Short mmCIF file of C-alpha atoms and ligand atoms in Angstrom, two decimals:
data_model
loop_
_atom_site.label_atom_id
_atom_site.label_comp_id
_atom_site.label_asym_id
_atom_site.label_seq_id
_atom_site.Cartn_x
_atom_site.Cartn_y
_atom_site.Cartn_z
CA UNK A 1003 56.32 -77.26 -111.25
CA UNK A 1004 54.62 -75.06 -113.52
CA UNK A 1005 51.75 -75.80 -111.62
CA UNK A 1006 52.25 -74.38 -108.46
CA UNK A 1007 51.76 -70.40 -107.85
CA UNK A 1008 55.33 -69.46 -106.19
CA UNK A 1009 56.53 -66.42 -107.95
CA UNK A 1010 59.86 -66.45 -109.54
CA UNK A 1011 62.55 -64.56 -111.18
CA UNK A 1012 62.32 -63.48 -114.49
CA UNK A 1013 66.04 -63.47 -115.56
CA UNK A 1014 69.47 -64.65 -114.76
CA UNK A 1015 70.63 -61.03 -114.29
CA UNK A 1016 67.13 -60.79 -112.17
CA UNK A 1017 68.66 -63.92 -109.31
CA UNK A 1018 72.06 -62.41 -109.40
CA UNK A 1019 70.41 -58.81 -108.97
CA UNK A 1020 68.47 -59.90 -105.57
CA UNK A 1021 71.37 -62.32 -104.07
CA UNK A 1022 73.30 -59.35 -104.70
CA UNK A 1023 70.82 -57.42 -103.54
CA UNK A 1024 70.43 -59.03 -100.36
CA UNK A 1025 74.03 -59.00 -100.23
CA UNK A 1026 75.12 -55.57 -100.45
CA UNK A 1027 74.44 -53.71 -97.52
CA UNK A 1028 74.54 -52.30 -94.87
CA UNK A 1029 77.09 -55.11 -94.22
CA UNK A 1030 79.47 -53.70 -96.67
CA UNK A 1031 79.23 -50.13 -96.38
CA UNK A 1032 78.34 -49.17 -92.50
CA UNK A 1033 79.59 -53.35 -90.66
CA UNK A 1034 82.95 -53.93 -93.24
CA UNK A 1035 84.87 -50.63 -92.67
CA UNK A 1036 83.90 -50.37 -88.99
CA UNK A 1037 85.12 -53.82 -87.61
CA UNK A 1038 87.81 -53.33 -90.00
CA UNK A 1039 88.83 -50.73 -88.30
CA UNK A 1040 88.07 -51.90 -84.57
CA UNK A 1041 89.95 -55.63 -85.70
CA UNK A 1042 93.36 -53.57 -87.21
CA UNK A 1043 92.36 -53.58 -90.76
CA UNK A 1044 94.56 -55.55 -93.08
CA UNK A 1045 94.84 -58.74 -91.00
CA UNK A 1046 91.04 -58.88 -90.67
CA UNK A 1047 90.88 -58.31 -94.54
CA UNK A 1048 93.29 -61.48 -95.33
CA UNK A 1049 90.86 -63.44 -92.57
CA UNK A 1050 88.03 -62.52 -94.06
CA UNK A 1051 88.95 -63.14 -97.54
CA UNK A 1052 90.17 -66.61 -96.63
CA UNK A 1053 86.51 -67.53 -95.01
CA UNK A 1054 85.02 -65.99 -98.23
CA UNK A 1055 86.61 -68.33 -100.30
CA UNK A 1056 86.69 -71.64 -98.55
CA UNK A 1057 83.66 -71.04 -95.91
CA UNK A 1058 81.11 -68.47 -97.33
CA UNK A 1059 81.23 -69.62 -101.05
CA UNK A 1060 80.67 -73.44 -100.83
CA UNK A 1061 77.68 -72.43 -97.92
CA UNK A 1062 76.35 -70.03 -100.53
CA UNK A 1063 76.25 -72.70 -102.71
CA UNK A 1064 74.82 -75.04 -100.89
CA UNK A 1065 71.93 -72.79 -100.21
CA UNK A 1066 71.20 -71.86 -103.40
CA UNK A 1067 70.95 -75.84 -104.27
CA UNK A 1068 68.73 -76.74 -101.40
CA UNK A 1069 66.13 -74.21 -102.08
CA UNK A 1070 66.19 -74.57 -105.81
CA UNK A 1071 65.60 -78.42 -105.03
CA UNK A 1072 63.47 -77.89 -102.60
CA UNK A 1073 61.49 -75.09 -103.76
CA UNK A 1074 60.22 -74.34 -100.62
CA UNK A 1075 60.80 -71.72 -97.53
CA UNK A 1076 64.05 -72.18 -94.98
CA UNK A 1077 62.19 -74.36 -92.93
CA UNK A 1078 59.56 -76.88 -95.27
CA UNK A 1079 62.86 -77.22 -97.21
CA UNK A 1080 64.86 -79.40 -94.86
CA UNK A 1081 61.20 -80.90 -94.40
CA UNK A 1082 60.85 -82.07 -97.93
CA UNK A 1083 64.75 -83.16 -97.88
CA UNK A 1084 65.01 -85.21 -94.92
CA UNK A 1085 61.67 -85.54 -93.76
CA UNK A 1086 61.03 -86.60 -89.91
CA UNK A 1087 63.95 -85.91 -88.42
CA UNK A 1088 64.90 -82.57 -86.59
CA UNK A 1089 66.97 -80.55 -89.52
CA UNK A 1090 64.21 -78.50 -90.08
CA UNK A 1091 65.35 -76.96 -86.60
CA UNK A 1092 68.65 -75.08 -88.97
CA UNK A 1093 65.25 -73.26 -90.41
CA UNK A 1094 63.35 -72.38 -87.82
CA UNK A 1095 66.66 -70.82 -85.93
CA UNK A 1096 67.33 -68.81 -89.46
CA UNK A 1097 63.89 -67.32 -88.95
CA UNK A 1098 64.82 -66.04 -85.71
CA UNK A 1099 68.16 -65.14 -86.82
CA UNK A 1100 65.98 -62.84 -89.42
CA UNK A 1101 64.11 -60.80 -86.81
CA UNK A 1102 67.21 -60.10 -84.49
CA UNK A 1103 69.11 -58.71 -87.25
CA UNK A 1104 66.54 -57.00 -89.17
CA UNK A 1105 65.52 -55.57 -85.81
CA UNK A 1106 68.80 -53.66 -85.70
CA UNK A 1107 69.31 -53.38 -89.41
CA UNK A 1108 66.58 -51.58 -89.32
CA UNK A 1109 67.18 -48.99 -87.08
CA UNK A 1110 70.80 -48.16 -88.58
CA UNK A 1111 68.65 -47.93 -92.12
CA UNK A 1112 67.06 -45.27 -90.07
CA UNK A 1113 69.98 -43.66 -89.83
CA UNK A 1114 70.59 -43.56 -93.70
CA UNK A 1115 67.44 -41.85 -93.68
CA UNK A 1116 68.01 -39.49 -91.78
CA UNK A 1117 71.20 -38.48 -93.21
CA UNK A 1118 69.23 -38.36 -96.63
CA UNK A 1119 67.33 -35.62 -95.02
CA UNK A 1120 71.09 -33.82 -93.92
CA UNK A 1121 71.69 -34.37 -97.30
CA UNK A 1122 69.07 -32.49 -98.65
CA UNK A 1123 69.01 -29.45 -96.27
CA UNK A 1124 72.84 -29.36 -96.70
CA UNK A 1125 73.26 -29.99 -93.10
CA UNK A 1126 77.05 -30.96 -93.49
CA UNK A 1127 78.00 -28.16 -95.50
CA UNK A 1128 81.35 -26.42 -93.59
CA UNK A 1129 81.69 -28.81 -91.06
CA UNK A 1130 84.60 -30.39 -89.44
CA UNK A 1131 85.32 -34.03 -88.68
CA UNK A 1132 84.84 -33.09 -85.10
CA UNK A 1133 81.80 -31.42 -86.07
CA UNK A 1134 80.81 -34.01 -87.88
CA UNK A 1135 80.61 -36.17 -85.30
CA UNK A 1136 79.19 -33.70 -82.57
CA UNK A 1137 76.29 -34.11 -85.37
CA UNK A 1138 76.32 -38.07 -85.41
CA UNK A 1139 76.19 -38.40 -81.56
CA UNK A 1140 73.56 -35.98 -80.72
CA UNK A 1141 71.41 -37.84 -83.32
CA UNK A 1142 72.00 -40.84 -81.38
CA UNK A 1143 71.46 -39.45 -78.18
CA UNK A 1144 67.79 -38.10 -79.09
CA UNK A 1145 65.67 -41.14 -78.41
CA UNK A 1146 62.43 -39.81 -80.61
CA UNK A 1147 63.98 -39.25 -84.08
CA UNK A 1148 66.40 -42.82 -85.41
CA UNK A 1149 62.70 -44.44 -83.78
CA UNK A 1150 60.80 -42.13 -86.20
CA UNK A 1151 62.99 -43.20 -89.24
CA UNK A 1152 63.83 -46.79 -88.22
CA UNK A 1153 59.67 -46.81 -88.26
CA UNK A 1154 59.74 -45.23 -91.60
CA UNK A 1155 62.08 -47.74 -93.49
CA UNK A 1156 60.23 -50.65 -91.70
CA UNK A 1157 57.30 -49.58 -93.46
CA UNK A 1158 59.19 -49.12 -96.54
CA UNK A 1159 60.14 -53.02 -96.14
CA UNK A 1160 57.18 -53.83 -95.65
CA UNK A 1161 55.61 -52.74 -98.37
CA UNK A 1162 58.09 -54.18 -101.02
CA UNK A 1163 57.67 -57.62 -99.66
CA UNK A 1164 53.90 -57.49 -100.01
CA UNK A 1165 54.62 -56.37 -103.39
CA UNK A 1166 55.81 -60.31 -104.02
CA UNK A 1167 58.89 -61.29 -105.82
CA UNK A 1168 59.28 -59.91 -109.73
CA UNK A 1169 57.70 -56.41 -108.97
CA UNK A 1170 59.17 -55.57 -106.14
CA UNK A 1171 62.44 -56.76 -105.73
CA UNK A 1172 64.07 -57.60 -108.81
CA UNK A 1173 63.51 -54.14 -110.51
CA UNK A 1174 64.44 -52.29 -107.77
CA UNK A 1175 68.01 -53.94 -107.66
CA UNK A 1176 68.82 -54.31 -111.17
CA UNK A 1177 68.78 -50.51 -111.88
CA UNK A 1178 70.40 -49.42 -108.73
CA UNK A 1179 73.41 -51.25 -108.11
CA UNK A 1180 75.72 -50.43 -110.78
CA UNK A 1181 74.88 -46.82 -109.72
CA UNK A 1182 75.98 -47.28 -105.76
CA UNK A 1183 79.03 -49.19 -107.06
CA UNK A 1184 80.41 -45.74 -109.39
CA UNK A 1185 79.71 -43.32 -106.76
CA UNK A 1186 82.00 -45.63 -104.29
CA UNK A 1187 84.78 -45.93 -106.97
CA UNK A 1188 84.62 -42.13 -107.39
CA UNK A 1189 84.40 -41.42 -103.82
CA UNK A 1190 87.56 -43.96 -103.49
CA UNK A 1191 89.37 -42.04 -105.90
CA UNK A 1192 88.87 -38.75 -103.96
CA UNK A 1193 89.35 -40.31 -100.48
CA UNK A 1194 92.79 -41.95 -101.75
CA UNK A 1195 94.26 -38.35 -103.46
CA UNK A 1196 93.55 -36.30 -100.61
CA UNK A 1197 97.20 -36.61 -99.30
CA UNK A 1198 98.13 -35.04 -96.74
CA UNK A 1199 96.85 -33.20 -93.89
CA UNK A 1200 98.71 -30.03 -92.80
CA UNK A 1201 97.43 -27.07 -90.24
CA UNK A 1202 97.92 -23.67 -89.85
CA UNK A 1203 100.87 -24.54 -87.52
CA UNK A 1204 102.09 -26.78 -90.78
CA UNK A 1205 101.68 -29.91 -88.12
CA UNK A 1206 101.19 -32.59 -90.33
CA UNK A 1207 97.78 -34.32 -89.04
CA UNK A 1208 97.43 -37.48 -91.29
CA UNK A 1209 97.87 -38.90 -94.63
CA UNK A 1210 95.33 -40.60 -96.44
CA UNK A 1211 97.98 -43.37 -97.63
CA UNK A 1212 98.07 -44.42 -94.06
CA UNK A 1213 94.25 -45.61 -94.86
CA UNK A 1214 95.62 -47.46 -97.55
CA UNK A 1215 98.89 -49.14 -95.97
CA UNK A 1216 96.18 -49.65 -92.52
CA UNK A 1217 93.63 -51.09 -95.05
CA UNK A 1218 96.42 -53.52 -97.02
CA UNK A 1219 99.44 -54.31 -95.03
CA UNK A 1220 98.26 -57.18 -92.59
CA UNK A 1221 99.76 -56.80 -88.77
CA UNK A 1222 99.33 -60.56 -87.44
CA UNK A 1223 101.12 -59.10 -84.07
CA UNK A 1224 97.09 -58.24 -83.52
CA UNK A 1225 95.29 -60.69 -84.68
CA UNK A 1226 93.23 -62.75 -81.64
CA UNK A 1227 90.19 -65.05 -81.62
CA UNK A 1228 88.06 -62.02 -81.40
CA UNK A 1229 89.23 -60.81 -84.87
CA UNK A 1230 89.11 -64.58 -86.23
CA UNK A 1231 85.39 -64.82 -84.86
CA UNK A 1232 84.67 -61.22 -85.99
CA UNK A 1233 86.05 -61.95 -89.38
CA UNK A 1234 83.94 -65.38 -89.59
CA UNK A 1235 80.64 -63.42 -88.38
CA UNK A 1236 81.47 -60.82 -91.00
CA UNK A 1237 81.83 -62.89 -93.96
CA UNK A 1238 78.33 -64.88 -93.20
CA UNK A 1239 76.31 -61.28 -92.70
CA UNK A 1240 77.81 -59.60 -95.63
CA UNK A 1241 76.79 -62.79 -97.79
CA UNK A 1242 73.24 -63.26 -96.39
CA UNK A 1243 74.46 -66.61 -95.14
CA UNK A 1244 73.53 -69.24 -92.73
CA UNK A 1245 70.04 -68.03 -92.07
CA UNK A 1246 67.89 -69.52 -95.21
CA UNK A 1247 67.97 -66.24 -97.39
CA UNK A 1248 69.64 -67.84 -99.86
CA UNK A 1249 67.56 -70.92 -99.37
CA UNK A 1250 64.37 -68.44 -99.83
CA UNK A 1251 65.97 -66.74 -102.94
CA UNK A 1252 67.23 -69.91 -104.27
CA UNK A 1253 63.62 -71.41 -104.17
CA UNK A 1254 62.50 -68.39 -106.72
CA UNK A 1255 65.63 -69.33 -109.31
CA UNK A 1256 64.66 -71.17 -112.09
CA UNK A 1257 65.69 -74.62 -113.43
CA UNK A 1258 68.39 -73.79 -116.18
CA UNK A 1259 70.39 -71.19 -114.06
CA UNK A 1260 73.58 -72.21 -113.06
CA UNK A 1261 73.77 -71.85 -109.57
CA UNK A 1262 77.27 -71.84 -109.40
CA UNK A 1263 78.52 -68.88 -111.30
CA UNK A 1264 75.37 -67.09 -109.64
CA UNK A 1265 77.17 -67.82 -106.43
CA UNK A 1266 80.87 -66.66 -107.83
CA UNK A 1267 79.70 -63.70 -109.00
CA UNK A 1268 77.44 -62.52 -105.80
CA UNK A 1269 80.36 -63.76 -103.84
CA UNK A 1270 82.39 -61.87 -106.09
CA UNK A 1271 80.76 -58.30 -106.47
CA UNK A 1272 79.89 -58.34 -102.42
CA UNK A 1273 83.19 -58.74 -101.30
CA UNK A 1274 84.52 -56.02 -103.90
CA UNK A 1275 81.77 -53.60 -102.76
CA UNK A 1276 83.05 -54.30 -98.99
CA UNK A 1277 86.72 -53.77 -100.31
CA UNK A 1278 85.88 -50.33 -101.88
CA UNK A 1279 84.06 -49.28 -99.21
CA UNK A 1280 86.88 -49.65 -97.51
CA UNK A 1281 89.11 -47.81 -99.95
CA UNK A 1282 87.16 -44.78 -99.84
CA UNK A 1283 87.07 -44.48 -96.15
CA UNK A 1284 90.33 -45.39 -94.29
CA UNK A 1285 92.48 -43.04 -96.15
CA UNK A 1286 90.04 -40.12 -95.17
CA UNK A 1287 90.25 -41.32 -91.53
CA UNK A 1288 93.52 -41.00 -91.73
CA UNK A 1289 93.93 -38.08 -93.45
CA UNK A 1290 91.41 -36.46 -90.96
CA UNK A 1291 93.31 -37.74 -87.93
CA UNK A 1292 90.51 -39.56 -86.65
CA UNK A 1293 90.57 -43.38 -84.88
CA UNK A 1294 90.14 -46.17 -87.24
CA UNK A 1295 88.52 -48.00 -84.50
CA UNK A 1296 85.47 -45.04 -83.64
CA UNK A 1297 82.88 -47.95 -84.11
CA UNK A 1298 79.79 -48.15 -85.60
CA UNK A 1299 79.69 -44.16 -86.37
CA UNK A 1300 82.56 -44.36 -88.43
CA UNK A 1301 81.14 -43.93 -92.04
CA UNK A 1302 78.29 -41.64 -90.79
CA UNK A 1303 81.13 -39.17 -89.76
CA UNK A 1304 84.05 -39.85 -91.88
CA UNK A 1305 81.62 -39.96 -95.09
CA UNK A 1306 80.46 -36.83 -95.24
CA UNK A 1307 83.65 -35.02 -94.80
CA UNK A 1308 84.74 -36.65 -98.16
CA UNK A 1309 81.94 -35.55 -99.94
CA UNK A 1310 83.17 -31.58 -98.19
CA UNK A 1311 86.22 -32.18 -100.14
CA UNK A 1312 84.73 -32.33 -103.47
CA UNK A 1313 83.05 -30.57 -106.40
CA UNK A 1314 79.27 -30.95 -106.10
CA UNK A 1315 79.56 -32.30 -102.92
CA UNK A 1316 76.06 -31.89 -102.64
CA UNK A 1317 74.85 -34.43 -104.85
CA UNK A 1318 77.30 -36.59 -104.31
CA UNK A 1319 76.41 -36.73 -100.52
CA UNK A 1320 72.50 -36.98 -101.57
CA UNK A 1321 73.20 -39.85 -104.24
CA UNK A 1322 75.23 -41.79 -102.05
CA UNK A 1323 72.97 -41.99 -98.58
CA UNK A 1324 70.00 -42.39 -101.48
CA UNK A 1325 72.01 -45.26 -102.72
CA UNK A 1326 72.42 -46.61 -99.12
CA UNK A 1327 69.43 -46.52 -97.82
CA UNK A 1328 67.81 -48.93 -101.15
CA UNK A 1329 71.21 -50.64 -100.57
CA UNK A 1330 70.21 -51.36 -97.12
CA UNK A 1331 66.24 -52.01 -98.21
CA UNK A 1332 67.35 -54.81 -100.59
CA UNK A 1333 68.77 -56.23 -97.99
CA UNK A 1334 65.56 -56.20 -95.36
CA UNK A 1335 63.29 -56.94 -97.55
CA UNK A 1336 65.21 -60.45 -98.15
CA UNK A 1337 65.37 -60.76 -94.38
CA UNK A 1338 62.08 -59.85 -94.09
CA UNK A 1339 61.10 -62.45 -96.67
CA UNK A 1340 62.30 -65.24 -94.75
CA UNK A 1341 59.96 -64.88 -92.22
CA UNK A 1342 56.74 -63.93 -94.49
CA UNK A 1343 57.48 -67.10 -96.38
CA UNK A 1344 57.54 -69.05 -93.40
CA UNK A 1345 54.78 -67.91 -92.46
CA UNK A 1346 52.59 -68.10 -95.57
CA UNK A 1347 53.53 -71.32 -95.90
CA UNK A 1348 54.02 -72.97 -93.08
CA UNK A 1349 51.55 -71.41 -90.84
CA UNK A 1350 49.03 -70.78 -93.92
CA UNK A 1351 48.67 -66.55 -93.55
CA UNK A 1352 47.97 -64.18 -95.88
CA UNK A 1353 50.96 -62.59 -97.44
CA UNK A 1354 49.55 -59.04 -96.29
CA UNK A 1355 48.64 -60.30 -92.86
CA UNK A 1356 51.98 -62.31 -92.39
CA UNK A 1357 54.15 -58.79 -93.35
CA UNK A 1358 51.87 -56.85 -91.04
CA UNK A 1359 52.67 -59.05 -88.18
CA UNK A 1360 56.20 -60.02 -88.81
CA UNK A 1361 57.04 -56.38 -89.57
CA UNK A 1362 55.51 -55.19 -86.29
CA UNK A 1363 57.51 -57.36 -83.95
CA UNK A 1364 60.62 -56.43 -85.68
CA UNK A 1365 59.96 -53.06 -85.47
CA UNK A 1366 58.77 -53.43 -81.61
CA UNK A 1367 61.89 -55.12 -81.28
CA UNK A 1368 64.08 -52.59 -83.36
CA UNK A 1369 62.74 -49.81 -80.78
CA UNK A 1370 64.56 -51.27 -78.08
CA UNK A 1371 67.41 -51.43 -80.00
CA UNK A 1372 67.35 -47.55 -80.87
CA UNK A 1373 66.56 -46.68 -77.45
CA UNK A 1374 69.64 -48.51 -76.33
CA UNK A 1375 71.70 -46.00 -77.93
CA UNK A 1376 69.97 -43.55 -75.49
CA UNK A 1377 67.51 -43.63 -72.78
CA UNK A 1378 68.16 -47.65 -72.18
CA UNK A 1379 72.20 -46.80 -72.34
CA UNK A 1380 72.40 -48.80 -68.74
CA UNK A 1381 70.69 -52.01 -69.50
CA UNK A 1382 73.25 -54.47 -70.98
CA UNK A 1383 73.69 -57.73 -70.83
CA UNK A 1384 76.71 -59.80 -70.56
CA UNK A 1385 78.08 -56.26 -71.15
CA UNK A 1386 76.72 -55.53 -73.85
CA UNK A 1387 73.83 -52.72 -74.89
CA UNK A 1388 70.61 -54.68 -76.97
CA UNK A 1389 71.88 -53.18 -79.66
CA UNK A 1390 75.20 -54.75 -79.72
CA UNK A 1391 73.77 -58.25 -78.35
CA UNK A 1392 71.24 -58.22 -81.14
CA UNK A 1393 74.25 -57.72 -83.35
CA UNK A 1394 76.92 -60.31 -81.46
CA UNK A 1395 74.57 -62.95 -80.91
CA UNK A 1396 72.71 -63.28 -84.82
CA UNK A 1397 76.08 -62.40 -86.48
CA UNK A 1398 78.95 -64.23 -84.75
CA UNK A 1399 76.56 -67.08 -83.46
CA UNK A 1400 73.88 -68.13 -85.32
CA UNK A 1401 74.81 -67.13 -88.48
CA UNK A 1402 78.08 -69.42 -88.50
CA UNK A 1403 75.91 -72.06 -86.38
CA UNK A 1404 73.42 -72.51 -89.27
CA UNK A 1405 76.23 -72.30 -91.48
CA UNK A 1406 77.94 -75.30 -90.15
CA UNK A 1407 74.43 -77.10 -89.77
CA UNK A 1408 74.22 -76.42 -93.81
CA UNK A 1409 77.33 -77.60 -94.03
CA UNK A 1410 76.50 -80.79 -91.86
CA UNK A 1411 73.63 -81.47 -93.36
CA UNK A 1412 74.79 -81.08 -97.37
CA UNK A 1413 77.78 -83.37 -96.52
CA UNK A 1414 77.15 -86.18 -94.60
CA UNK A 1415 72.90 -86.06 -94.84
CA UNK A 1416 72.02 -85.35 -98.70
CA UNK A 1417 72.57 -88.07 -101.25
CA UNK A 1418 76.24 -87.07 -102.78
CA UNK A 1419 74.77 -87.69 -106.45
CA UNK A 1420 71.36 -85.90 -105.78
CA UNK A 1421 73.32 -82.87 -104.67
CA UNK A 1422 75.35 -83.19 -107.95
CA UNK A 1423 72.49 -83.46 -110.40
CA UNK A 1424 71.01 -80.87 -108.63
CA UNK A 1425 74.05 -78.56 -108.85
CA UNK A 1426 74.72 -79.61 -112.52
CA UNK A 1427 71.23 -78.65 -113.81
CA UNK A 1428 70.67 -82.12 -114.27
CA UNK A 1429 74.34 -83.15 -115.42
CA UNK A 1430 73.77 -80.96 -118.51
CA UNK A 1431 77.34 -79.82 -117.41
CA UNK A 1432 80.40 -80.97 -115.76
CA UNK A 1433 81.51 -79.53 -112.07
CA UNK A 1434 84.76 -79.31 -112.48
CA UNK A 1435 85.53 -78.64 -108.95
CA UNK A 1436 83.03 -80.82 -107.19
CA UNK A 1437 85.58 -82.78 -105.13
CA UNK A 1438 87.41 -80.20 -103.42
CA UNK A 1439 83.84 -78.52 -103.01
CA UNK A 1440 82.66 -81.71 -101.28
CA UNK A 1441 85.79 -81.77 -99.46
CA UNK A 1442 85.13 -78.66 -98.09
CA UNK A 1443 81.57 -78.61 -97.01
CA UNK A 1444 82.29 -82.53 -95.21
CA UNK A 1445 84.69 -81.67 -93.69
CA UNK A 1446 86.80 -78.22 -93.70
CA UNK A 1447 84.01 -75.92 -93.26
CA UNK A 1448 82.38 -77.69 -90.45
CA UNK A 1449 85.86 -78.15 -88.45
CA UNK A 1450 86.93 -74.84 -89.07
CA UNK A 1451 83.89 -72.90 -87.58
CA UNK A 1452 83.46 -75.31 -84.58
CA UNK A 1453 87.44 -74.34 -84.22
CA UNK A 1454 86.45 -70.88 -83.79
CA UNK A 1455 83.92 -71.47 -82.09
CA UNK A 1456 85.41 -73.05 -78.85
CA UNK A 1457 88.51 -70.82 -78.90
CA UNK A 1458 86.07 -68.07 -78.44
CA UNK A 1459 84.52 -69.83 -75.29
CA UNK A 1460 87.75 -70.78 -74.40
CA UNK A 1461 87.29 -74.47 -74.51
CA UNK A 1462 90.11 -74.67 -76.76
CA UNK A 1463 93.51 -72.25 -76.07
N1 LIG B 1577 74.10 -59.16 -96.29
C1 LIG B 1577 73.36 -58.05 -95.84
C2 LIG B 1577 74.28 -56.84 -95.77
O1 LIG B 1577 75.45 -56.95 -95.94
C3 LIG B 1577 72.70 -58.29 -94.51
C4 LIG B 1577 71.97 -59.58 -94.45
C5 LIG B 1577 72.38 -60.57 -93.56
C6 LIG B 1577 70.90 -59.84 -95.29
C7 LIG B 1577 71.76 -61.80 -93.51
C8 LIG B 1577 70.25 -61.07 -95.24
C9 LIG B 1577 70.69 -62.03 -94.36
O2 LIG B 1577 73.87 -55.75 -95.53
#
């Protein structure tokens, strides 16, 4: 192996610093709170925990051992493990799954950009939830500026991924997220003691422990297959799943790592991000009065009134959307890298010439999706803007889709010992829980998303 010129990561802390990397997002800090809050909170929380643990973490796994064995992009790597037969199809739909959702990721990156900018020429300062989001909507509404930004951070993509593997990536992560993590535990803290809301008229408008009881104590009374299939979609895009970016990484990871406490702890640290994220908005929501269910604007105006309520509220506000945006640019440059290393390798380009290109359709295609926010408000389809199809169709359908292909495919098409000796570095350690593991990528995981799956199309009521 030593022979061949794939880059790789340097250290165990580097792997766990990308996955993570890749993981922690936009997914957890902008997606999370905001179908949280559209799905009822707490019941979605228990859902989505549930298809952490018994969906997302054995696909995870099973990602990070094809690649490693494979050592080789999303798509030559069901090529090289079951050669002439159509699996390498699970690939080639993960690469498309990577340019619809970096097309919009990419444009709500933009948007962290821009409120970097706020940040800096104190834009928030005095201003009132409703305010607030006055502020949020216009920006929406103007159809030349989230374009000029969403531009900007493509760019910014771009160039990491050129920069390959171990200079880019892995030193821009390792520093960074044990930063963003403190600055969401302090802004927790703050969000959770604001208490409660009184106004001049001593009407009591909210309490921030409503966030906390909305955020923890599951309703079931509203929990329907939307919220099931919202939750499933949710737990594959917060854990890069089901699209070969944790095949991709997984092909940079060296021999002796073990791949499965890699997986626990990304697993791990994502969904606590998500969780926290979640602690330091709903109680503010609450406390301000506003709807947990506003949408996808919710932490760009609940956010910032937080950061009103506390000393040196100015850095805070700049450190945090800082912290976002390379948040949200470890996270598209892995989705970004899954279609450059397609491309170098299967269709033999130029790493330079395969970013340029990839980039620019994304970023063609990202337009659109800004512009639906504004000047292409009208065109939907099936109802829905291109923004929000982008979003619906990669992250509630083919991310679960390759992730019960994965599933498919490790359980009843790999060789059950090669995907042990793989997993075990070799047997050079015992899997303690391989058989329930098996169990659940044969069978559970695979049942349980096609489940969902035709209850949302209504085949099954
Ligand atoms: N997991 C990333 C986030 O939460 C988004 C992502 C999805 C990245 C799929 C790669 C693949 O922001």
């Amino acid at each position: 192996m030593s022979a061949n010129t794939r880059d790789s990561f340097t250290s165990k802390f580097g792997v766990i610093a990308a996955a993570a990397g890749s993981a922690v997002g936009l997914g957890n800090i902008w997606k999370f709170p905001y179908e949280a809050g559209q799905n009822g909170g707490g019941a979605f929380l228990v859902i989505y925990f549930f298809f952490i643990i018994t969906i997302g973490l054995p696909i995870m796994i099973s990602e990070f051992v094809i690649g490693r064995k494979t050592n080789a992009n999303a798509v030559r790597a069901f090529k090289k493990m079951s050669p002439r037969t159509p699996w390498y199809f699970t690939g080639v739909m993960g690469v498309a799954a990577s340019f619809m959702i970096l097309s919009f990721y990419g444009v709500v990156a933009g948007w962290t950009l821009e409120y970097i900018y706020m940040s800096v020429t104190n834009a928030f300062k005095g201003q009132s939830p409703e305010d607030l989001s006055n502020v949020f909507n216009a920006f929406l509404a103007n159809p030349v500026r989230p374009v000029m930004w969403q531009v900007l951070f493509m760019i910014l993509t771009g160039i990491v991924v050129i920069g390959g593997i171990k200079n880019g990536i892995e030193k821009l992560t390792k520093i960074l997220m044990p930063v963003l993590l403190l600055i969401i535990v302090v802004m927790g803290i703050r969000s959770i003691t604001l208490g409660a809301n009184v106004n001049e008229a001593g009407e009591v408008i909210g309490h921030s422990f409503d966030g906390l009881k909305f955020l923890f104590k599951p309703d079931f009374s509203k929990v329907d297959i939307n919220v099931v299939l919202d939750a499933l979609g949710q737990a594959f895009f917060s854990l890069s799943l089901g699209m070969g970016t944790i095949i991709t990484y997984g092909s940079y990871v060296r021999k002796n790592n073990n791949l499965n406490k890699t997986a626990v702890e990304v697993a791990f640290l994502d969904t606590l991000i998500a969780v926290l994220a979640g602690v330091a908005i709903f109680p503010a929501v609450f406390y301000f009065g506003v709807a947990p269910s506003e949408g996808p604007g919710l932490v760009f105006t609940i956010l910032p009134g937080i950061f009103q309520k506390m000393v040196g509220g100015y850095i805070w506000t700049l450190a945090f959307f800082t912290l976002l945006a390379v948040a949200a640019l470890t996270s598209s440059i892995s989705l970004l890298e899954v279609a450059v290393a397609y491309f170098v390798e299967e269709l033999k380009m130029k790493r330079v010439k395969a970013t340029i290109i990839t980039g620019s359709i994304i970023t063609v295609l990202g337009v659109a999706c800004s512009l639906s926010n504004n000047v292409l408000k009208e065109f939907t389809i099936f109802g829905r803007n291109i923004f929000n199809s982008m979003e619906f169709v990669s992250s509630n359908v083919l991310l679960p889709l390759g992730g019960m292909l994965i599933a498919i495919f490790v359980g009843w098409f790999v060789k059950r010992s090669d995907f042990y000796a793989e997993l075990s570095n070799e047997n050079t350690f015992k899997l303690k829980f391989f058989n329930a593991f098996y169990a659940i990528i044969k069978f559970v995981a695979p049942v349980a998303i096609a489940i969902v799956f035709l209850y949302s199309v209504g085949l099954l009521k």
